mmCIF file of C-alpha atoms in Angstrom:
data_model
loop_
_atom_site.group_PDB
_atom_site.id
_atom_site.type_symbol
_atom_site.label_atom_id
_atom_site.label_comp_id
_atom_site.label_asym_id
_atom_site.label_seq_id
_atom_site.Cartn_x
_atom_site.Cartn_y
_atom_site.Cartn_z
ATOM 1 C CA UNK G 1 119.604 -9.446 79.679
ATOM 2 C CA UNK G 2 118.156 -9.147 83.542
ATOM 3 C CA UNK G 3 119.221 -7.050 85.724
ATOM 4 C CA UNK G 4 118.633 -8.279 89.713
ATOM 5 C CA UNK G 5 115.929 -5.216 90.342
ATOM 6 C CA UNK G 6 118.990 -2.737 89.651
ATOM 7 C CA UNK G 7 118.126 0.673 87.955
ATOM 8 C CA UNK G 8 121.541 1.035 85.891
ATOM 9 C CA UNK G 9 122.194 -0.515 83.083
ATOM 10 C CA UNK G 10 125.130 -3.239 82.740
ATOM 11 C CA UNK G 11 127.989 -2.022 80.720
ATOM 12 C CA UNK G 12 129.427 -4.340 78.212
ATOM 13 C CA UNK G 13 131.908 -5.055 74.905
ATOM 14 C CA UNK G 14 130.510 -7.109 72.008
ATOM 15 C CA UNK G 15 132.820 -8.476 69.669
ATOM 16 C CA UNK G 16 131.342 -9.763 66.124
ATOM 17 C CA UNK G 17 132.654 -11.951 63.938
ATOM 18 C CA UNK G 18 131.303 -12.876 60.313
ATOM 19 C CA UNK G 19 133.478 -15.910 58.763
ATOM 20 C CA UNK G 20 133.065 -17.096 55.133
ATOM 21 C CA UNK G 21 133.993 -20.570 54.049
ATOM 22 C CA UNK G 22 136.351 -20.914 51.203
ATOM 23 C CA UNK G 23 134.675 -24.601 50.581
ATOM 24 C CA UNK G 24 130.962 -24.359 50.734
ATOM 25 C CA UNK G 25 128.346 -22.098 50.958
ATOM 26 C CA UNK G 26 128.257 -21.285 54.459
ATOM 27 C CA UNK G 27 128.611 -18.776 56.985
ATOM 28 C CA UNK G 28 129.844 -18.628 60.664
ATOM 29 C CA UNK G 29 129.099 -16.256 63.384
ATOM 30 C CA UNK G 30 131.290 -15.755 66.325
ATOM 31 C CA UNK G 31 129.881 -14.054 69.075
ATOM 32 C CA UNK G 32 131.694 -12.353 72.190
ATOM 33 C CA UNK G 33 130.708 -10.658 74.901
ATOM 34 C CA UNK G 34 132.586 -9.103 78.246
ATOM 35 C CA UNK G 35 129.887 -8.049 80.858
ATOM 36 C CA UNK G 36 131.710 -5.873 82.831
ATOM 37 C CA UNK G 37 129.253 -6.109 86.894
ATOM 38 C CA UNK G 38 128.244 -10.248 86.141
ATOM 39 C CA UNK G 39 126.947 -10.278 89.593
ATOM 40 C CA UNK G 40 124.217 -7.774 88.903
ATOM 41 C CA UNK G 41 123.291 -9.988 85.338
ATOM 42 C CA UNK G 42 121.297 -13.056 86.232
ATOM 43 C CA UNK G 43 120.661 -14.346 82.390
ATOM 44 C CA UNK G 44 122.282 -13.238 78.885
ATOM 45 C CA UNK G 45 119.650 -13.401 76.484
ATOM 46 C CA UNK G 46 120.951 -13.242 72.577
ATOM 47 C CA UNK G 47 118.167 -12.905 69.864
ATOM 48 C CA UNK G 48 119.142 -13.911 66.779
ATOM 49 C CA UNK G 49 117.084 -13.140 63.813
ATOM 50 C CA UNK G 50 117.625 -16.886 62.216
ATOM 51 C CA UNK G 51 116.968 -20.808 63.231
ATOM 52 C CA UNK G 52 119.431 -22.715 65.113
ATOM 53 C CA UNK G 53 118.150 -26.245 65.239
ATOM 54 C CA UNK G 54 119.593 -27.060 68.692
ATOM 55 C CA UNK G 55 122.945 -26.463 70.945
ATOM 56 C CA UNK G 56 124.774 -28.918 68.918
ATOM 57 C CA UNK G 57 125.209 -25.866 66.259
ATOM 58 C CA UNK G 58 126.690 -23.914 68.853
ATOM 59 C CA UNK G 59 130.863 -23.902 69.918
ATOM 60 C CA UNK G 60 132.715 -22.221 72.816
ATOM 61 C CA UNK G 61 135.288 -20.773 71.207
ATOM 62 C CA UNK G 62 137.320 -19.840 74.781
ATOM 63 C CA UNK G 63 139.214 -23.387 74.884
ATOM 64 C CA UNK G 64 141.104 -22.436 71.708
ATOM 65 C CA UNK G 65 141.861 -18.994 72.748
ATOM 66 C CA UNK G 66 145.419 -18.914 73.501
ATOM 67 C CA UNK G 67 147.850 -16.009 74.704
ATOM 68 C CA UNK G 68 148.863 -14.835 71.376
ATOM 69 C CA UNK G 69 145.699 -14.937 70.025
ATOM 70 C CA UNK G 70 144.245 -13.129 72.832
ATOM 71 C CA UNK G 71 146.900 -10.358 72.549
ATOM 72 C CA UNK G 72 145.685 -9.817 68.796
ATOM 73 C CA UNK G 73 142.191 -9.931 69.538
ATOM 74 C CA UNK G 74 142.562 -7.400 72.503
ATOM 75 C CA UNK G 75 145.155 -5.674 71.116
ATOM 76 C CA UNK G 76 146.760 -5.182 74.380
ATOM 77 C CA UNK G 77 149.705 -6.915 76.156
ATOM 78 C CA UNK G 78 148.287 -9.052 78.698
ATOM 79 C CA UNK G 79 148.915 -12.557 80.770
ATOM 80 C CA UNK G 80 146.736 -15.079 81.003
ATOM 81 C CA UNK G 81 146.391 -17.125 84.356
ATOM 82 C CA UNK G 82 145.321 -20.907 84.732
ATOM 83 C CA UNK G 83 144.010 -22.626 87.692
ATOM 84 C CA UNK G 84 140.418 -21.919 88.078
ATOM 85 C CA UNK G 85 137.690 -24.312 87.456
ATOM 86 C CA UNK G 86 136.275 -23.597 83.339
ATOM 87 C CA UNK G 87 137.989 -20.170 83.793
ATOM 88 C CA UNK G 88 140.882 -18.321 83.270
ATOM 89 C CA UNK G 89 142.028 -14.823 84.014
ATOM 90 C CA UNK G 90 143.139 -12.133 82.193
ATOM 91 C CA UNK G 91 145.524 -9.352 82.744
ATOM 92 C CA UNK G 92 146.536 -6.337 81.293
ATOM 93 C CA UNK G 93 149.893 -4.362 81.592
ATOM 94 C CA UNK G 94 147.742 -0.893 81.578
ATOM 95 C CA UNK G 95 147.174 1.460 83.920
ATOM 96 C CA UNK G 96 144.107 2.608 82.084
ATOM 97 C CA UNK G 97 140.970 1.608 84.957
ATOM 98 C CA UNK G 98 138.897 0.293 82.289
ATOM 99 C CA UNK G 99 141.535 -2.518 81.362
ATOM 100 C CA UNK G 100 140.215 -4.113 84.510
ATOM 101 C CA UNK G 101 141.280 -7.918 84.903
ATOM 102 C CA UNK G 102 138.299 -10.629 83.689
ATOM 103 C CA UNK G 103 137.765 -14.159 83.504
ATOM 104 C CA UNK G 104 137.341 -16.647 79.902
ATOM 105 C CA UNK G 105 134.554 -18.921 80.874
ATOM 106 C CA UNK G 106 134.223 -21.880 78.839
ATOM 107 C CA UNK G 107 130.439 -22.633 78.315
ATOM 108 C CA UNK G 108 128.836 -25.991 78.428
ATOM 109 C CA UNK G 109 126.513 -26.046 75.647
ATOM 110 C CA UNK G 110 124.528 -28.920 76.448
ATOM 111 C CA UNK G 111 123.877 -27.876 80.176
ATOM 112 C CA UNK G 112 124.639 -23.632 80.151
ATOM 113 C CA UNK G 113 122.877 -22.487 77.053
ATOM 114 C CA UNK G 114 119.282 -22.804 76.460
ATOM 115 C CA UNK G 115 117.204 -22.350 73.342
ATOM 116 C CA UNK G 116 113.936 -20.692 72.668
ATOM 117 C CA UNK G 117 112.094 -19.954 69.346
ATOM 118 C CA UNK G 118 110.408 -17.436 68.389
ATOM 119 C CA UNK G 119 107.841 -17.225 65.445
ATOM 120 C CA UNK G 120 107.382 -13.962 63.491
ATOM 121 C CA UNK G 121 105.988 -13.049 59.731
ATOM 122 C CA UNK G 122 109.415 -13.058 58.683
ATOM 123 C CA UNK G 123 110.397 -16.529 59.780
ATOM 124 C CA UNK G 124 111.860 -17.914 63.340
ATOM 125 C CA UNK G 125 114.765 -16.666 64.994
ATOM 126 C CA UNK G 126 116.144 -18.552 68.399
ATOM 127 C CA UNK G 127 116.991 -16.844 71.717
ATOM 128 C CA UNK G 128 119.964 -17.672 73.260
ATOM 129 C CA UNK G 129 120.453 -17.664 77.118
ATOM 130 C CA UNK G 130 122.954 -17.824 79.262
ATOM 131 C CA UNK G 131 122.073 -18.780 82.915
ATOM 132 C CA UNK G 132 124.852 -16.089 84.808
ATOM 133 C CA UNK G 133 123.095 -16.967 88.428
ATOM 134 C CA UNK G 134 124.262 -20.973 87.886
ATOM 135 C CA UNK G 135 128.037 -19.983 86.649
ATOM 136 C CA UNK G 136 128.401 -18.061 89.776
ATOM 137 C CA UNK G 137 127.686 -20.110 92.558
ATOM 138 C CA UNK G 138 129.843 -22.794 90.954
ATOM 139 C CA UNK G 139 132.321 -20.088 91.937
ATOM 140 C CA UNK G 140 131.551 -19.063 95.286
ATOM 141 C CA UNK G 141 134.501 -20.890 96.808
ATOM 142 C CA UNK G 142 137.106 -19.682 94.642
ATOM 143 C CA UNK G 143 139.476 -16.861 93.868
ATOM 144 C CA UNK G 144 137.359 -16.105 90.960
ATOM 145 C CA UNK G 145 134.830 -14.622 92.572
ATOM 146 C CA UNK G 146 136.990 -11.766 93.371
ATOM 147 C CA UNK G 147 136.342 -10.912 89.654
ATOM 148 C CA UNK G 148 133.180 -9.314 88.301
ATOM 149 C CA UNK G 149 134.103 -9.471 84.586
ATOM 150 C CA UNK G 150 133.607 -12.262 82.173
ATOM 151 C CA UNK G 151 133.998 -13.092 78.795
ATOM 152 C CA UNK G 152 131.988 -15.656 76.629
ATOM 153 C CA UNK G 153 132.355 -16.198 73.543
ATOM 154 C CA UNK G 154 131.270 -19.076 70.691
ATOM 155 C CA UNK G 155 130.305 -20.067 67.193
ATOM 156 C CA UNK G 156 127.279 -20.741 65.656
ATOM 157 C CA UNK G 157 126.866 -22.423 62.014
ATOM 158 C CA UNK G 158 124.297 -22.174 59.841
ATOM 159 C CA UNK G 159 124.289 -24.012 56.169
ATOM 160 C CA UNK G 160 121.469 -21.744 54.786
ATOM 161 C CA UNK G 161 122.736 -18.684 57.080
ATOM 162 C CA UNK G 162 124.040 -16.974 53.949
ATOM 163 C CA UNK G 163 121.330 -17.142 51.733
ATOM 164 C CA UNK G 164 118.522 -15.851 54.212
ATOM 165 C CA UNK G 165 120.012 -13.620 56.336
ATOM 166 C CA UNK G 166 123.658 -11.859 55.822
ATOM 167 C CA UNK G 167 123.581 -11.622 52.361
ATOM 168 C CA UNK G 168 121.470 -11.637 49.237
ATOM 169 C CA UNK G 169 123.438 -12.704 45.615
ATOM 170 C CA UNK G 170 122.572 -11.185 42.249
ATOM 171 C CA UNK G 171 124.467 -12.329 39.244
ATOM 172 C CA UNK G 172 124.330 -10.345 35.898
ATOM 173 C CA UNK G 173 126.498 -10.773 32.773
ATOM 174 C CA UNK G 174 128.173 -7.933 30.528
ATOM 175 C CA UNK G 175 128.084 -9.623 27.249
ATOM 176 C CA UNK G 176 130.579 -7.358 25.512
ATOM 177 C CA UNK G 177 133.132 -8.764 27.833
ATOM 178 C CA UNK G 178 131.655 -12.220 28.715
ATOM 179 C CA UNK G 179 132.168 -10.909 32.635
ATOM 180 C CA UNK G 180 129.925 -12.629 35.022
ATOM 181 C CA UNK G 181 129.719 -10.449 38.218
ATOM 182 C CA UNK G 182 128.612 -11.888 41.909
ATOM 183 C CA UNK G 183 127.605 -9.140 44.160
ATOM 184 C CA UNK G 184 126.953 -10.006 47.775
ATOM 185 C CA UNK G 185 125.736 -7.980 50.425
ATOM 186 C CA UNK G 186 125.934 -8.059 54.156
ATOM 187 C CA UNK G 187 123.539 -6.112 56.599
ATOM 188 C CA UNK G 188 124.843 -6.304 59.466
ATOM 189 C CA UNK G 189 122.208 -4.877 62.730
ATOM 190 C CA UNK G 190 122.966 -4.937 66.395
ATOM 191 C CA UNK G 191 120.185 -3.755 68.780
ATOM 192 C CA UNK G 192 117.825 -2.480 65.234
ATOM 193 C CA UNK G 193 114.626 -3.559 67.194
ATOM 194 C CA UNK G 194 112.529 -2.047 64.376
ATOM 195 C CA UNK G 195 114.019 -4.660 62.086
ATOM 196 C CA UNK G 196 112.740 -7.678 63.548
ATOM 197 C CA UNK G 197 109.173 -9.072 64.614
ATOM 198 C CA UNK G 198 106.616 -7.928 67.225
ATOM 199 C CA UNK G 199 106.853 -10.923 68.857
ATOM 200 C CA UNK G 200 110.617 -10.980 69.360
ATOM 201 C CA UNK G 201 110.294 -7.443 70.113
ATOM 202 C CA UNK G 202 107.957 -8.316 72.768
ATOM 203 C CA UNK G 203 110.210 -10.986 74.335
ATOM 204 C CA UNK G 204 113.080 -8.491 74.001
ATOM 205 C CA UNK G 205 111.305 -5.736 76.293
ATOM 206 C CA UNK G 206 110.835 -8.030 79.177
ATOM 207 C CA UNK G 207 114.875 -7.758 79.686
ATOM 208 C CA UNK G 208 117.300 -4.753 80.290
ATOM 209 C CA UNK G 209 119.747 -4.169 77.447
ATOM 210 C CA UNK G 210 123.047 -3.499 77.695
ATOM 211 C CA UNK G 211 125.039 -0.338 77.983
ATOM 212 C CA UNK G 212 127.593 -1.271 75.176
ATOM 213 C CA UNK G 213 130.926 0.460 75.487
ATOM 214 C CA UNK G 214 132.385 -1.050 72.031
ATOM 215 C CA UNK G 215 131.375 -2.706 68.983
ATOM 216 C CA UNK G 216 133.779 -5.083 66.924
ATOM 217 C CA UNK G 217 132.574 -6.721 63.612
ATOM 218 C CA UNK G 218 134.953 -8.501 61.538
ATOM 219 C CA UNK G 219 133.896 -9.961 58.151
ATOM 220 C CA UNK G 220 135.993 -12.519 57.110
ATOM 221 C CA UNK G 221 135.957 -12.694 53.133
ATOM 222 C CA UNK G 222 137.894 -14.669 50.465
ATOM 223 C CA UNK G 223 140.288 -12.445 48.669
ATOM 224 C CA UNK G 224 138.796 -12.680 45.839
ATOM 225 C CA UNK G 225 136.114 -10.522 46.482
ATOM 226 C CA UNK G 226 136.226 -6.911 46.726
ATOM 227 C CA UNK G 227 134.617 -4.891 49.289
ATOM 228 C CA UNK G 228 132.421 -1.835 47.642
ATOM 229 C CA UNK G 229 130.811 1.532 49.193
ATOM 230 C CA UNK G 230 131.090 -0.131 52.935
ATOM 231 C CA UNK G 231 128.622 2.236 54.884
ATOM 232 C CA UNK G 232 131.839 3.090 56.675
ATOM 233 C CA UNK G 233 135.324 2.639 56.103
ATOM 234 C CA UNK G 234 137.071 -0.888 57.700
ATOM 235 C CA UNK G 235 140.629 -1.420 58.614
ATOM 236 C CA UNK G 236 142.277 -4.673 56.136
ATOM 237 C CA UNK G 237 144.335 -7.105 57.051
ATOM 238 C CA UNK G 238 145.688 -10.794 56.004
ATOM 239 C CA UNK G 239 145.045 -12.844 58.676
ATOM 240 C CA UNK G 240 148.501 -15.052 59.897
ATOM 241 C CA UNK G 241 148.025 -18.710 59.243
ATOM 242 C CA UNK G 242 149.983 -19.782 62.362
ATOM 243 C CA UNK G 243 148.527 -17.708 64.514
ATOM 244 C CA UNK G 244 144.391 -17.929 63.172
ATOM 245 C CA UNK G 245 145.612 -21.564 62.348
ATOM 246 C CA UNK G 246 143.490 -23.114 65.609
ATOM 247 C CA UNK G 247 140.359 -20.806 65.725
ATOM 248 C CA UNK G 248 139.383 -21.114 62.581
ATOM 249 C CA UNK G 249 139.489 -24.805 62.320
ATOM 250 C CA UNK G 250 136.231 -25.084 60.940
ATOM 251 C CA UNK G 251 136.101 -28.709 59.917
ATOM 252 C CA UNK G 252 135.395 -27.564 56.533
ATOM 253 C CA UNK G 253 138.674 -27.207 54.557
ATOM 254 C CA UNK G 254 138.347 -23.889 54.676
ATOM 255 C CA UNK G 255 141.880 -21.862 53.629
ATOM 256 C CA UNK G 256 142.862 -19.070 56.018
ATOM 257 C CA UNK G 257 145.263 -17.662 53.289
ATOM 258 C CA UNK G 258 142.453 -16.972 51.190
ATOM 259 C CA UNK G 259 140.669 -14.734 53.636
ATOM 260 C CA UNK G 260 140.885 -11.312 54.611
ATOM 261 C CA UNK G 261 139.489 -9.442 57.597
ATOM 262 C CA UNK G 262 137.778 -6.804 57.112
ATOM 263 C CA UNK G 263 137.424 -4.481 60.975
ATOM 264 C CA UNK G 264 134.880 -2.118 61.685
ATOM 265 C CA UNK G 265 133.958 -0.604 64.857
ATOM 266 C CA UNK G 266 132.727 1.586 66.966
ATOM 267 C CA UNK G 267 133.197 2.986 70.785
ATOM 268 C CA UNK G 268 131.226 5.241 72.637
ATOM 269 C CA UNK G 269 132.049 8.867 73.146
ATOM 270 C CA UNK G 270 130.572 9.432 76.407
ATOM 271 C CA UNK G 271 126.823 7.917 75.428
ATOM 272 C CA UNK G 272 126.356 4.488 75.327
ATOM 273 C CA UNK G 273 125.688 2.904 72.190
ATOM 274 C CA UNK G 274 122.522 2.295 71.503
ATOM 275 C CA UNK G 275 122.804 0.377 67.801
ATOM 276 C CA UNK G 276 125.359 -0.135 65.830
ATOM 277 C CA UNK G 277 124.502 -0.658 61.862
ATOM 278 C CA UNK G 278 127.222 -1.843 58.670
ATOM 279 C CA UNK G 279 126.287 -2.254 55.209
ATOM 280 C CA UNK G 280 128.902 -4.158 53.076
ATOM 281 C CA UNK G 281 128.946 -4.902 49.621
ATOM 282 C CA UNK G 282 131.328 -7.489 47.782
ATOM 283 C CA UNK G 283 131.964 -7.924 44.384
ATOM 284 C CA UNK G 284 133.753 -10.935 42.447
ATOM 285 C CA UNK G 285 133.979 -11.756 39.219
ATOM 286 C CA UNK G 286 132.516 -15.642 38.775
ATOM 287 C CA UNK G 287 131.289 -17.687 36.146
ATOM 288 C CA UNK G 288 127.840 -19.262 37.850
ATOM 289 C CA UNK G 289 127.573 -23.256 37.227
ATOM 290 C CA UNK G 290 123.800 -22.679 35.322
ATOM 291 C CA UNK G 291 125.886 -20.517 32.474
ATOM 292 C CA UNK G 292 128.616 -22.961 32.365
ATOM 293 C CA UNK G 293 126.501 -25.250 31.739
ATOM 294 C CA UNK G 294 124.757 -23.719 29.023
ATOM 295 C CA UNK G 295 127.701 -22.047 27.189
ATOM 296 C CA UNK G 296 128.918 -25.750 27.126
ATOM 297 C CA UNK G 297 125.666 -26.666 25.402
ATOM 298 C CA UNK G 298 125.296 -23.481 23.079
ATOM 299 C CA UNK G 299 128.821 -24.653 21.684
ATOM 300 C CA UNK G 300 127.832 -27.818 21.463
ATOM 301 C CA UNK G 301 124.746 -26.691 19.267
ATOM 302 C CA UNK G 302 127.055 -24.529 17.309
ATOM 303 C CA UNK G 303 129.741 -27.272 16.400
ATOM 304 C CA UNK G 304 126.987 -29.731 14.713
ATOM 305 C CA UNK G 305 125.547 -26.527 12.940
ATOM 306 C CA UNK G 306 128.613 -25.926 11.448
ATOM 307 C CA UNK G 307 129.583 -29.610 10.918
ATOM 308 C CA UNK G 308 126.320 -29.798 8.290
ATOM 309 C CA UNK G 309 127.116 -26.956 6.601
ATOM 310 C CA UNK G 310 130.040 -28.111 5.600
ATOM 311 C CA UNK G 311 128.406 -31.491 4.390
ATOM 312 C CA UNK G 312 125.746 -29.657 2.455
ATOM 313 C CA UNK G 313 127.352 -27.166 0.802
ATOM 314 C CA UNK G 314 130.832 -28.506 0.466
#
């Protein structure tokens, strides 16, 4: 993020999510942020520590964000207001001054995001940027520029996301009760600079951070799977068909009944935050298609074994 020559940091609420397809293996990321001064923000620059191969990866998720889902995201009782250009406003029914009204801007991928790679010992990872200065002027003219929040927020899909970078799988078998066991874990790092290259620590130092005011991450996990020793404890919930039914159309056949959310997060207590770390472990009981395979085999093997000893002995 750059600041327009201003001293103070820009405050701001990220909202994480971490979405597992039922289908395939593949993970989604859904990234939001409200930046609470825009006009003193002239780019939003997200590293992320992975390659996205170009903006067609990348969805606004704002179009699909309707009242009720807004209200459960939030968790506030708000309106929404139509009528401006790509935006639309949001209310709350608080008194509280930090439940200040703020716009949903729906990005244009292939003209308001930009990509840039970065090359590191550990592999590439892809800057994401937001041009701020460009959305504003389009706004100049409007009501909306009475309003110096906004909120963006979007997917990005990876097919090899899972195996590189949230989790790693190791599969062991208990042979005295033929239990296969999948354990997956997810390390989840926001603003960890020491865990990532020098040269994407280099291009993050040319930019101010954000002051963050909140941190939401919520892992989305088959039920199946049982969440062990979380570095801290999450609330659980089923997530409502009807009401998730839109937003997580993935295109995938992916079942929202067979997901659970899983909420962690954190809010400052009078400091900023500076990082904000999870470590989440899940556990399911599987039976991996390699030892399938040779179980099927190893049976096979054992039925013509037994079908000549019975023709030379008996």
């Amino acid at each position: 993020m750059n600041n327009k020559g201003k001293s103070e940091q820009v405050t701001a609420d990220v909202h994480v999510n971490l979405i597992e397809s039922t289908k395939h293996e593949k993970w989604y990321i859904d990234f939001g942020i409200k930046v609470h001064d825009i006009q003193d923000v002239s780019k939003i620059c997200l590293f992320c520590p992975f390659y996205i191969r170009n903006t067609e990866d990348i969805h606004d998720l704002v179009k699909v964000m309707n009242t009720r889902l807004l209200k459960a995201l939030f968790n506030e009782n708000l309106t929404v207001v139509e009528g401006f250009a790509k935006r639309r406003k949001v209310s709350f029914f608080s008194s509280d001054e930090d439940k200040k009204p703020f716009l949903l801007y729906e990005l244009d991928k292939n003209n308001e995001l930009e990509l840039k790679y970065i090359c590191d010992d550990d592999g590439t990872g892809t800057i994401i940027t937001i041009d701020t200065e460009d959305i504003l002027k389009a706004a100049q003219d409007s009501p909306a520029k009475e309003c110096t929040q906004y909120y963006f927020r979007f997917r990005i899909g990876i097919p090899d996301m899972g195996s590189e970078w949230i989790n790693r799988e190791i599969e062991g078998v208990a042979v005295a009760s033929c239990n296969f066991t999948k354990t997956e874990i997810i390390d989840f790092r926001l603003n960890n600079i020491r865990s990532i290259g020098d040269n994407a620590q280099d291009e993050i130092h040319k930019g101010n951070k954000f002051k963050l005011k909140s941190v939401h991450l919520l892992i989305l996990k088959r039920a199946k799977d049982l969440l062990m020793y979380p570095s801290e404890s999450p609330s659980t919930r089923m997530l409502e068909a009807e009401l998730w039914h839109d937003y997580l159309k993935l295109g995938d056949g992916t079942n929202i009944n067979d997901l659970v959310a899983y909420h962690f997060k954190k809010k400052d207590t009078g400091e900023p935050i500076s990082e904000y770390n999870v470590l989440a472990r899940f556990s399911s009981t599987t039976i991996p298609k390699r030892a399938l395979a040779f179980f099927l085999v190893f049976m096979v093997f054992v039925e013509i074994f037994c079908n000549w000893l019975y023709d030379k002995f008996f």
